[in-house]
mmCIF file of C-alpha atoms and ligand atoms in Angstrom:
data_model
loop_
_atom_site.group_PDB
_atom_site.id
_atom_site.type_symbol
_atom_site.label_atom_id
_atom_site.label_comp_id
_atom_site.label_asym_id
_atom_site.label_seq_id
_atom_site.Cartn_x
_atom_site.Cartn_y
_atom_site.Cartn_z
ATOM 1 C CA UNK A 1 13.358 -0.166 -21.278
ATOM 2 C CA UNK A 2 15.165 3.151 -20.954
ATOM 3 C CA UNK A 3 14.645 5.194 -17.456
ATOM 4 C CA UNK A 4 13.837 8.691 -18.278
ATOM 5 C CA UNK A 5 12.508 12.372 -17.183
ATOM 6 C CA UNK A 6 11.283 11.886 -13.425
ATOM 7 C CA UNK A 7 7.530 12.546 -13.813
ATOM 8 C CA UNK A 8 6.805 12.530 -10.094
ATOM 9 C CA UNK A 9 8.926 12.257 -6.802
ATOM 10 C CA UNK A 10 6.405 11.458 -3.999
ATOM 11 C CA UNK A 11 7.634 10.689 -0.105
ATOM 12 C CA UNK A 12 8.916 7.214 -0.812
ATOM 13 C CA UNK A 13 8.928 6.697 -4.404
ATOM 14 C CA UNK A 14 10.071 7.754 -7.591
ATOM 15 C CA UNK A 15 8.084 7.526 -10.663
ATOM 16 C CA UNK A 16 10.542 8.151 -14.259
ATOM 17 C CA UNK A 17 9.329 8.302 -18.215
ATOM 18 C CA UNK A 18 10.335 5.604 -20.287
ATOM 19 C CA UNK A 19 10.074 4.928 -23.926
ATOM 20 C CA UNK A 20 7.208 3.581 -23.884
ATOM 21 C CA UNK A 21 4.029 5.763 -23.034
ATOM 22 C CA UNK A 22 1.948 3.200 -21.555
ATOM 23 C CA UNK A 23 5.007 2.048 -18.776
ATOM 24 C CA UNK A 24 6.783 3.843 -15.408
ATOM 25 C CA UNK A 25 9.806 2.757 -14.126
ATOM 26 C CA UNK A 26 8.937 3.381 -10.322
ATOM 27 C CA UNK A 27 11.729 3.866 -7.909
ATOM 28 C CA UNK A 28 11.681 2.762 -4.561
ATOM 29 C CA UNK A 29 13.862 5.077 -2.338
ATOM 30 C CA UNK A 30 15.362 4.610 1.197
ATOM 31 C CA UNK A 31 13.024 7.413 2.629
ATOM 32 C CA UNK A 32 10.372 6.853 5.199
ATOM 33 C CA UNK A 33 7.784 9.246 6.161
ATOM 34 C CA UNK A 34 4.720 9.339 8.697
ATOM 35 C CA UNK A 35 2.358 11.962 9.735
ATOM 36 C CA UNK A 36 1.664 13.634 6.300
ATOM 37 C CA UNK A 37 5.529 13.685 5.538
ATOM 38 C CA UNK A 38 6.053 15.518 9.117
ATOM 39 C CA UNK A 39 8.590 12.965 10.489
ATOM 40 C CA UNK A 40 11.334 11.725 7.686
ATOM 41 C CA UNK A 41 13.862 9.669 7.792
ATOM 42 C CA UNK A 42 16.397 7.590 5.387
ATOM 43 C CA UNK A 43 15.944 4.067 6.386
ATOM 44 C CA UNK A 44 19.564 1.673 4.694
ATOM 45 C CA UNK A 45 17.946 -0.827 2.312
ATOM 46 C CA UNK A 46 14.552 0.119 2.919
ATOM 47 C CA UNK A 47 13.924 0.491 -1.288
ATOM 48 C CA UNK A 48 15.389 -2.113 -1.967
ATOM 49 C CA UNK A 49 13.046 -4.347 0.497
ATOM 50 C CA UNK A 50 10.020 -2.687 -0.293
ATOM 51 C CA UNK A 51 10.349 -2.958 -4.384
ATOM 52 C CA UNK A 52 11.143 -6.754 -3.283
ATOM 53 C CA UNK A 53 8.247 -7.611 -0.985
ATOM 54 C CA UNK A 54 5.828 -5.284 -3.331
ATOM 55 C CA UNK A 55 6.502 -7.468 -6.402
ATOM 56 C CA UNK A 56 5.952 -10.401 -4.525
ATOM 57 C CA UNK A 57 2.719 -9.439 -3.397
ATOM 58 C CA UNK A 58 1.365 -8.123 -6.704
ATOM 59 C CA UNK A 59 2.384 -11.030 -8.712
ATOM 60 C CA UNK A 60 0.228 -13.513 -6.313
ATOM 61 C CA UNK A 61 -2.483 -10.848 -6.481
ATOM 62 C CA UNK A 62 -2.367 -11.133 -10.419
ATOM 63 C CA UNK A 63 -2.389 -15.082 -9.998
ATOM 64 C CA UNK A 64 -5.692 -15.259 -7.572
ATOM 65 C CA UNK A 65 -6.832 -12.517 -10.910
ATOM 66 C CA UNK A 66 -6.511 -9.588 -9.500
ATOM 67 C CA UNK A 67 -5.367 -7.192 -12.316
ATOM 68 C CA UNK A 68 -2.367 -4.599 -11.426
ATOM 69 C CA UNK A 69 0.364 -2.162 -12.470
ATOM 70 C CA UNK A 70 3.177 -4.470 -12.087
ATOM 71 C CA UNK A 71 5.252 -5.326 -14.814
ATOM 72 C CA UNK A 72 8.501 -6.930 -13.428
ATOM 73 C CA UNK A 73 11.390 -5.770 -11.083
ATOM 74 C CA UNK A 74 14.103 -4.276 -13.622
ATOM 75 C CA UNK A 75 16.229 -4.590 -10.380
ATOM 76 C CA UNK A 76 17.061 -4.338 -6.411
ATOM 77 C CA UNK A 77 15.379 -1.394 -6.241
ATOM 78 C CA UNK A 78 12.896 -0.535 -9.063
ATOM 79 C CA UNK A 79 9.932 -2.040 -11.048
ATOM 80 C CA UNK A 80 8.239 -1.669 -14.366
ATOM 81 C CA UNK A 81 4.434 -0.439 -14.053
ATOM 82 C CA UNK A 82 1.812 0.478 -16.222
ATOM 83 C CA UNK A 83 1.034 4.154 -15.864
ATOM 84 C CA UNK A 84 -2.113 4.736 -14.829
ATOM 85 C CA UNK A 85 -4.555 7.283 -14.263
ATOM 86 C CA UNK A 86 -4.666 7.226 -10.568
ATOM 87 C CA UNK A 87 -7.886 8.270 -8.554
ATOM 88 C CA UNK A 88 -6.970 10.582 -5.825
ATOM 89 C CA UNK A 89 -8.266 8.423 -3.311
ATOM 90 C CA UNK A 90 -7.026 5.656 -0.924
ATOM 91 C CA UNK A 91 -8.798 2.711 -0.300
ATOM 92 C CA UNK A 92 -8.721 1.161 3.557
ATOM 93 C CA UNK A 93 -9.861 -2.010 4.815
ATOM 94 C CA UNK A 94 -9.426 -2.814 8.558
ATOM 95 C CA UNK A 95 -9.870 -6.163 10.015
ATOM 96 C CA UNK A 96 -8.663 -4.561 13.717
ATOM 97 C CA UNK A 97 -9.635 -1.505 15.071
ATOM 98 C CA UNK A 98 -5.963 0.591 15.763
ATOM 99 C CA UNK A 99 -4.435 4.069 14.668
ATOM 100 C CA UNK A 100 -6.551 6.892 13.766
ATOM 101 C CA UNK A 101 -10.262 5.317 13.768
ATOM 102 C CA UNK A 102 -9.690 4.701 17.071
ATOM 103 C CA UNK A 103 -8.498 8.360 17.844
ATOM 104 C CA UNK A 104 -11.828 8.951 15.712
ATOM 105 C CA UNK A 105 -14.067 6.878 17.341
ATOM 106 C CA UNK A 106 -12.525 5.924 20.365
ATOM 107 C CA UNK A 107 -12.927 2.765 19.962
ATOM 108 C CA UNK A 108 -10.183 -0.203 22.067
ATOM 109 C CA UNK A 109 -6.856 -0.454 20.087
ATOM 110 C CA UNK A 110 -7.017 -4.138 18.447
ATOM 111 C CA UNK A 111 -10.636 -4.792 18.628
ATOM 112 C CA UNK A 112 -11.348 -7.045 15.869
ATOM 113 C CA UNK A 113 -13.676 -5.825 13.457
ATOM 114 C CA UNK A 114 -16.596 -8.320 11.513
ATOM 115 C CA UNK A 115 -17.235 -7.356 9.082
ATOM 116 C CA UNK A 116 -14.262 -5.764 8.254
ATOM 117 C CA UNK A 117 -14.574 -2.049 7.868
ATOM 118 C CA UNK A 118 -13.931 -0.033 4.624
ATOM 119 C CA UNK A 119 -12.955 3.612 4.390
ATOM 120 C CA UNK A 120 -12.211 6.110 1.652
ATOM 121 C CA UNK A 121 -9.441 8.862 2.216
ATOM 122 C CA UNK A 122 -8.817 11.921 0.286
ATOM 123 C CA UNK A 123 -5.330 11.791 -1.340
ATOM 124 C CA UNK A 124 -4.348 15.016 -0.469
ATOM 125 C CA UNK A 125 -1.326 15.774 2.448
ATOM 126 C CA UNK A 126 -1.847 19.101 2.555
ATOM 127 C CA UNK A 127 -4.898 18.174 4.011
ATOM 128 C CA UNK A 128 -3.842 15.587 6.001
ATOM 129 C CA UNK A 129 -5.569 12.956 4.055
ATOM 130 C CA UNK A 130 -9.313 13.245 5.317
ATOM 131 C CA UNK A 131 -11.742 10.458 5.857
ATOM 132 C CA UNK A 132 -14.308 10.880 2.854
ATOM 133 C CA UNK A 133 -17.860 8.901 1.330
ATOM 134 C CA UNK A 134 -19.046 7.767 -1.628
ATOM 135 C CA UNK A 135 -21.117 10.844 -1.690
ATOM 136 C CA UNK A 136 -18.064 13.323 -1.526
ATOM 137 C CA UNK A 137 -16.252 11.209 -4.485
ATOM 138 C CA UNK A 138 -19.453 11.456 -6.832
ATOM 139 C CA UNK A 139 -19.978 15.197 -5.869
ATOM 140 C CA UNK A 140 -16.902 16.406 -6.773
ATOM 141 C CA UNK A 141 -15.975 13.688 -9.489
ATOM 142 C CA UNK A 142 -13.506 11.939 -8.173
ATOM 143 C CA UNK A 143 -14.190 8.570 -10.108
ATOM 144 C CA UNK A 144 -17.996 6.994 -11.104
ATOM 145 C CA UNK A 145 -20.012 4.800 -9.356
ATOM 146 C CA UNK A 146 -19.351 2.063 -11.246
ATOM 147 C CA UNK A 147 -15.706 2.628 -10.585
ATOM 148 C CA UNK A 148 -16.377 3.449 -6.416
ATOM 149 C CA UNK A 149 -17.903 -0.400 -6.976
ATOM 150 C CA UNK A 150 -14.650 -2.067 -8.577
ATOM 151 C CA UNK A 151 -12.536 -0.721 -6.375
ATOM 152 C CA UNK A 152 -14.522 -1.668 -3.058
ATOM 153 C CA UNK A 153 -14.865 -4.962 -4.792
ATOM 154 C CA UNK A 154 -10.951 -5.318 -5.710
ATOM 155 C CA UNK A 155 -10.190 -4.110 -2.293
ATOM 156 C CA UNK A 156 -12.377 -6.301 -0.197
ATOM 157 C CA UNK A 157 -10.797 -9.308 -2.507
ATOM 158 C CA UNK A 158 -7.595 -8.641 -1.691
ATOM 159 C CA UNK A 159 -8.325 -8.630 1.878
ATOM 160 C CA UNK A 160 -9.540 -12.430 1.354
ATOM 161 C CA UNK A 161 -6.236 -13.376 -0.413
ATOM 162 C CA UNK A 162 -3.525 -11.108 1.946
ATOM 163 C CA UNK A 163 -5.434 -12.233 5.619
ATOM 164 C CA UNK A 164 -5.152 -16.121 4.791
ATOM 165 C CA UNK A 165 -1.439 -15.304 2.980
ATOM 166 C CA UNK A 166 -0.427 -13.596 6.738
ATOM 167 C CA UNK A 167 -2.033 -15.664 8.859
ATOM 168 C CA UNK A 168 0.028 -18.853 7.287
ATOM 169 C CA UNK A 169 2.888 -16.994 8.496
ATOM 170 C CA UNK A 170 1.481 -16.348 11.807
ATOM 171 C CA UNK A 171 0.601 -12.493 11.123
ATOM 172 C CA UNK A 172 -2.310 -10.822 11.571
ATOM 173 C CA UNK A 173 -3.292 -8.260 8.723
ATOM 174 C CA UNK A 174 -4.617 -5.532 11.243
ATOM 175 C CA UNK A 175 -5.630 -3.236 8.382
ATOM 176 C CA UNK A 176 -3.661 -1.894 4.742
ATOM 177 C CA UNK A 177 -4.083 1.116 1.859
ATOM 178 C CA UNK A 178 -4.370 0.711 -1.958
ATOM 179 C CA UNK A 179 -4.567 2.820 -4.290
ATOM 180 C CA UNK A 180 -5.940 2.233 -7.999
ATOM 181 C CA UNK A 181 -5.998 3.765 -11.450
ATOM 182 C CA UNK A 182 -7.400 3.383 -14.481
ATOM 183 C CA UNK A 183 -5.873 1.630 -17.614
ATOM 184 C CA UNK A 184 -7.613 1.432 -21.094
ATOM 185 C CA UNK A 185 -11.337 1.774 -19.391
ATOM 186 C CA UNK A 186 -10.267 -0.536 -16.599
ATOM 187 C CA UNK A 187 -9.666 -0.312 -12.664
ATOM 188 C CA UNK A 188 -6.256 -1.847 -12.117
ATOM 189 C CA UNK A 189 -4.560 -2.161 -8.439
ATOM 190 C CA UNK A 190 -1.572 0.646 -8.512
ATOM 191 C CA UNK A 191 0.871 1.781 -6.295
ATOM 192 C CA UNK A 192 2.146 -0.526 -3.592
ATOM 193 C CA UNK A 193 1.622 -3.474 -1.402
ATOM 194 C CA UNK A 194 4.499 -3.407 1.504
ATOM 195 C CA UNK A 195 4.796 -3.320 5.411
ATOM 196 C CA UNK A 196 4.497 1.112 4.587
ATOM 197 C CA UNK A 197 0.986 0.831 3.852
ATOM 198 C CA UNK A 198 -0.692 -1.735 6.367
ATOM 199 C CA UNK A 199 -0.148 -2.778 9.829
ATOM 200 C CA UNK A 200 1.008 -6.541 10.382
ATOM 201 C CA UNK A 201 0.691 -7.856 14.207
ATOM 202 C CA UNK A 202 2.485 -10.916 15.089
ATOM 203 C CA UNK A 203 -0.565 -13.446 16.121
ATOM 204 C CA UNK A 204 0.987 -14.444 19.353
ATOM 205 C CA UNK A 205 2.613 -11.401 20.851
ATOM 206 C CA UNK A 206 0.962 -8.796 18.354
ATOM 207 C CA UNK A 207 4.292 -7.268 18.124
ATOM 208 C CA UNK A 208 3.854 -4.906 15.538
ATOM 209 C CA UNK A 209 6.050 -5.505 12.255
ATOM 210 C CA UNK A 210 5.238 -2.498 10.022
ATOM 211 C CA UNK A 211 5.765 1.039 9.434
ATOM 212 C CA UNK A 212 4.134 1.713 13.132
ATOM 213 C CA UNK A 213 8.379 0.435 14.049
ATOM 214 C CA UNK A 214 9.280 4.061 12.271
ATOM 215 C CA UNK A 215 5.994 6.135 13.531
ATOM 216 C CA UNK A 216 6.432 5.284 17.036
ATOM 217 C CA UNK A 217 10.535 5.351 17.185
ATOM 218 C CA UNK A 218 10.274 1.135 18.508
ATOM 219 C CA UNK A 219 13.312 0.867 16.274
ATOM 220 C CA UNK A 220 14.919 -2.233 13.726
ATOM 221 C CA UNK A 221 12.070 -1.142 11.292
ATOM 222 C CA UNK A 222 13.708 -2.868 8.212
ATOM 223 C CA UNK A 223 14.683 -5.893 10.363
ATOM 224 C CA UNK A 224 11.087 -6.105 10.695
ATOM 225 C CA UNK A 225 10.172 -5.805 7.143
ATOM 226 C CA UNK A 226 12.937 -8.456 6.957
ATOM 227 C CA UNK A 227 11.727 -10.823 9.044
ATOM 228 C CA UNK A 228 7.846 -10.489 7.512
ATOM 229 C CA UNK A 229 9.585 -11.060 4.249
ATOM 230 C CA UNK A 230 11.479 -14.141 5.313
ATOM 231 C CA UNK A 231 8.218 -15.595 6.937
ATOM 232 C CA UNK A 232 6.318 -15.274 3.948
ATOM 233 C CA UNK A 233 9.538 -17.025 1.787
ATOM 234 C CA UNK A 234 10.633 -13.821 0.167
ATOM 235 C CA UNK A 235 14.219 -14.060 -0.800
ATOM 236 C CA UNK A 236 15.863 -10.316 -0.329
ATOM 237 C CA UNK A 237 18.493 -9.627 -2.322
ATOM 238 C CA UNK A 238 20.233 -6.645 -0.928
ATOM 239 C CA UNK A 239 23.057 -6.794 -3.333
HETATM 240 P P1 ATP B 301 1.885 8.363 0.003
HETATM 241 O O1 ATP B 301 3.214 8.138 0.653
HETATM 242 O O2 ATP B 301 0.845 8.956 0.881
HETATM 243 O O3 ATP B 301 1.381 7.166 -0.778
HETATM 244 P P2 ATP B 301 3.196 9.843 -2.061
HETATM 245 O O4 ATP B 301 2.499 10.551 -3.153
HETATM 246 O O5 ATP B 301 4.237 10.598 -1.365
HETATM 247 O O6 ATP B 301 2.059 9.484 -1.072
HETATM 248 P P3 ATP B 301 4.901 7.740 -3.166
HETATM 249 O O7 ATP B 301 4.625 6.317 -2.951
HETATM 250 O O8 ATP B 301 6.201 8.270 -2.695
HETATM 251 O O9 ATP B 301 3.632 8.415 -2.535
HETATM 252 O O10 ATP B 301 4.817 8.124 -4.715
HETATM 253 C C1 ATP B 301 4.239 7.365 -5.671
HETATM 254 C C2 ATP B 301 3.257 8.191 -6.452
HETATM 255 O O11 ATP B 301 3.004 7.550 -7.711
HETATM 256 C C3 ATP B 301 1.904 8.330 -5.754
HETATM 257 O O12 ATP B 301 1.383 9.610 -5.980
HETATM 258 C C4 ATP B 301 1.042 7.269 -6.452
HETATM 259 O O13 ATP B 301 -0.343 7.597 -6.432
HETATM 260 C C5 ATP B 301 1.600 7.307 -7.867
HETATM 261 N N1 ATP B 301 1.454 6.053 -8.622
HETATM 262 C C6 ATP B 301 1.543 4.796 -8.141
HETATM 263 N N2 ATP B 301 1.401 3.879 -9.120
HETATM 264 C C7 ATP B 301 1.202 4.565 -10.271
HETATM 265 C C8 ATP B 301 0.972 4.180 -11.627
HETATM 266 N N3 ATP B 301 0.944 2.902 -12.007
HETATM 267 N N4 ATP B 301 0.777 5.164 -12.547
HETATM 268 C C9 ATP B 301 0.827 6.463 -12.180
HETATM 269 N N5 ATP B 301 1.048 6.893 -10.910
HETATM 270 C C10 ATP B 301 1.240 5.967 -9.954
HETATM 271 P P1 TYD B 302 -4.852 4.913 9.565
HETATM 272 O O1 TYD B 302 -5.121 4.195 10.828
HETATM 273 O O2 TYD B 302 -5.939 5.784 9.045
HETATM 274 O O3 TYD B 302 -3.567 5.784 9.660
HETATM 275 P P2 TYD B 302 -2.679 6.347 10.792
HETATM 276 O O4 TYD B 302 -2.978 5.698 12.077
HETATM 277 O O5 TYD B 302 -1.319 6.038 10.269
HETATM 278 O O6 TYD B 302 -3.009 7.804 10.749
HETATM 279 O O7 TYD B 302 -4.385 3.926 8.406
HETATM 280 C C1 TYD B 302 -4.932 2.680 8.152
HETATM 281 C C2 TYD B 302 -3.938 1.875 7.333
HETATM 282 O O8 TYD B 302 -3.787 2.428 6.033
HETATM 283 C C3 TYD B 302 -2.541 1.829 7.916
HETATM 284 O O9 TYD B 302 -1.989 0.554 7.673
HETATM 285 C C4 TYD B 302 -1.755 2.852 7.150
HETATM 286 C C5 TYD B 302 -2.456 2.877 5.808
HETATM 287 N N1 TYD B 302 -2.498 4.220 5.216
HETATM 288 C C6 TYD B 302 -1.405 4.659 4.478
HETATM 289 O O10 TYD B 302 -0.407 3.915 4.301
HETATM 290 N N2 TYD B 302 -1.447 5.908 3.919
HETATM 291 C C7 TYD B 302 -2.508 6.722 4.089
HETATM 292 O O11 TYD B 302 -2.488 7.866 3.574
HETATM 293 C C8 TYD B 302 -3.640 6.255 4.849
HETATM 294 C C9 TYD B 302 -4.859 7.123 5.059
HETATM 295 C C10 TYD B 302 -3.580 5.000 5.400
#
């Protein structure tokens, strides 16, 4: 599969053309970003982890029969996906109260949260990614009902598969993002699953081993990707 013209360069990722229609190569890069892309950084081996742990995820999503994007890692640092028709909208499920609900809501950082709680965001930095409904995403047509269902659905079922995956490993899956597209009349899972788009406590000292490291400078943020990785039996190779 041949990597081509760069169709779209977003904060951490880079998504190329190839020769076939139908597939992206997507790029992981070193960059890290928080706050709407106000604070950036380069982060050494950060791509590299990320297209690593993401694969790993998605393939044991596709085995429990979750359908995705991924294709296969084409090496350290990039994947094959299918392109998809992505819905400018990002799915969140929280299991733990933490991070902006509970500047929202002012609700106690780490309260746990049964039944979990599910929340749409606009895809949209400029805008600094606002909280939206099911009613806004109908209104202005950002996917169908039946589509709003699936992906509540797919997202909710992940949550079931990732919580019992992290707590084996003695984390606690405080809460995560996915984003989804659509793929001959179907809702496939798109994007990524890494420690950049959820929050993962450790269950005995709730030391925080995600991208929360970067936003709130607590340092050894790939170190912590690292050591989530080795817990969970992911083999890095950093080559
Ligand atoms: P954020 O960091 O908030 O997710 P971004 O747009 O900067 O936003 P990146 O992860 O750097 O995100 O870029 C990846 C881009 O590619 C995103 O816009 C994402 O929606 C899009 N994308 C992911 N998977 C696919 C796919 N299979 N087909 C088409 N586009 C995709
Ligand atoms: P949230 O608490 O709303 O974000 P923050 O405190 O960073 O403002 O985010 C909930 C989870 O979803 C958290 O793990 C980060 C992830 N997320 C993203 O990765 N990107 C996003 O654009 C959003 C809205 C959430």
């Amino acid at each position: 599969m041949e990597k081509q013209k760069l169709l779209a360069q977003g904060k951490a990722k880079s998504m190329y053309e190839t020769d076939s229609e139908s597939v992206l190569l997507m790029e992981f890069r070193d960059d890290a970003s928080a706050f709407d892309g106000k604070k950036m950084s380069a982060l050494n081996n950060k791509g590299k982890v990320n297209n690593q742990f993401n694969a790993f995820i998605l393939d044991l999503l596709a085995k429990q029969g979750i359908e995705t994007h991924f294709i296969e890692t084409i090496s350290t640092h990039e994947s094959l996906v299918k392109k998809l028709d992505m819905f400018p909208i990002e799915c969140v499920v929280r299991n733990r109260a933490t991070g902006s609900l509970c500047r929202r809501l002012g609700v106690e950082d780490g309260l746990i949260l049964d039944p979990p709680l599910f929340e749409f965001f606009l895809k949209d930095d400029a805008l600094g990614d606002p909280l939206i409904n099911e009613n806004h995403i109908l209104s202005f047509k950002w996917a169908s009902q039946s589509d709003i269902d699936e992906m509540k659905r797919l997202t909710f079922q992940v949550n079931e598969i990732l919580r019992e995956l992290f707590d084996k490993a003695n984390l606690i899956l405080v809460d995560y993002k996915l984003e989804f597209g659509k793929f001959e009349g179907r809702v496939l899972l798109g994007d990524e699953f890494t420690p950049d788009g959820c929050r993962l406590w450790d269950k005995d000292t709730l030391e925080k081993l995600d991208k929360d490291r970067f936003r709130q400078d607590l340092g050894d943020v790939i170190e912590s990707y690292q050591e989530v990785a080795n817990r969970l039996g992911i083999e890095i190779n950093l080559d």
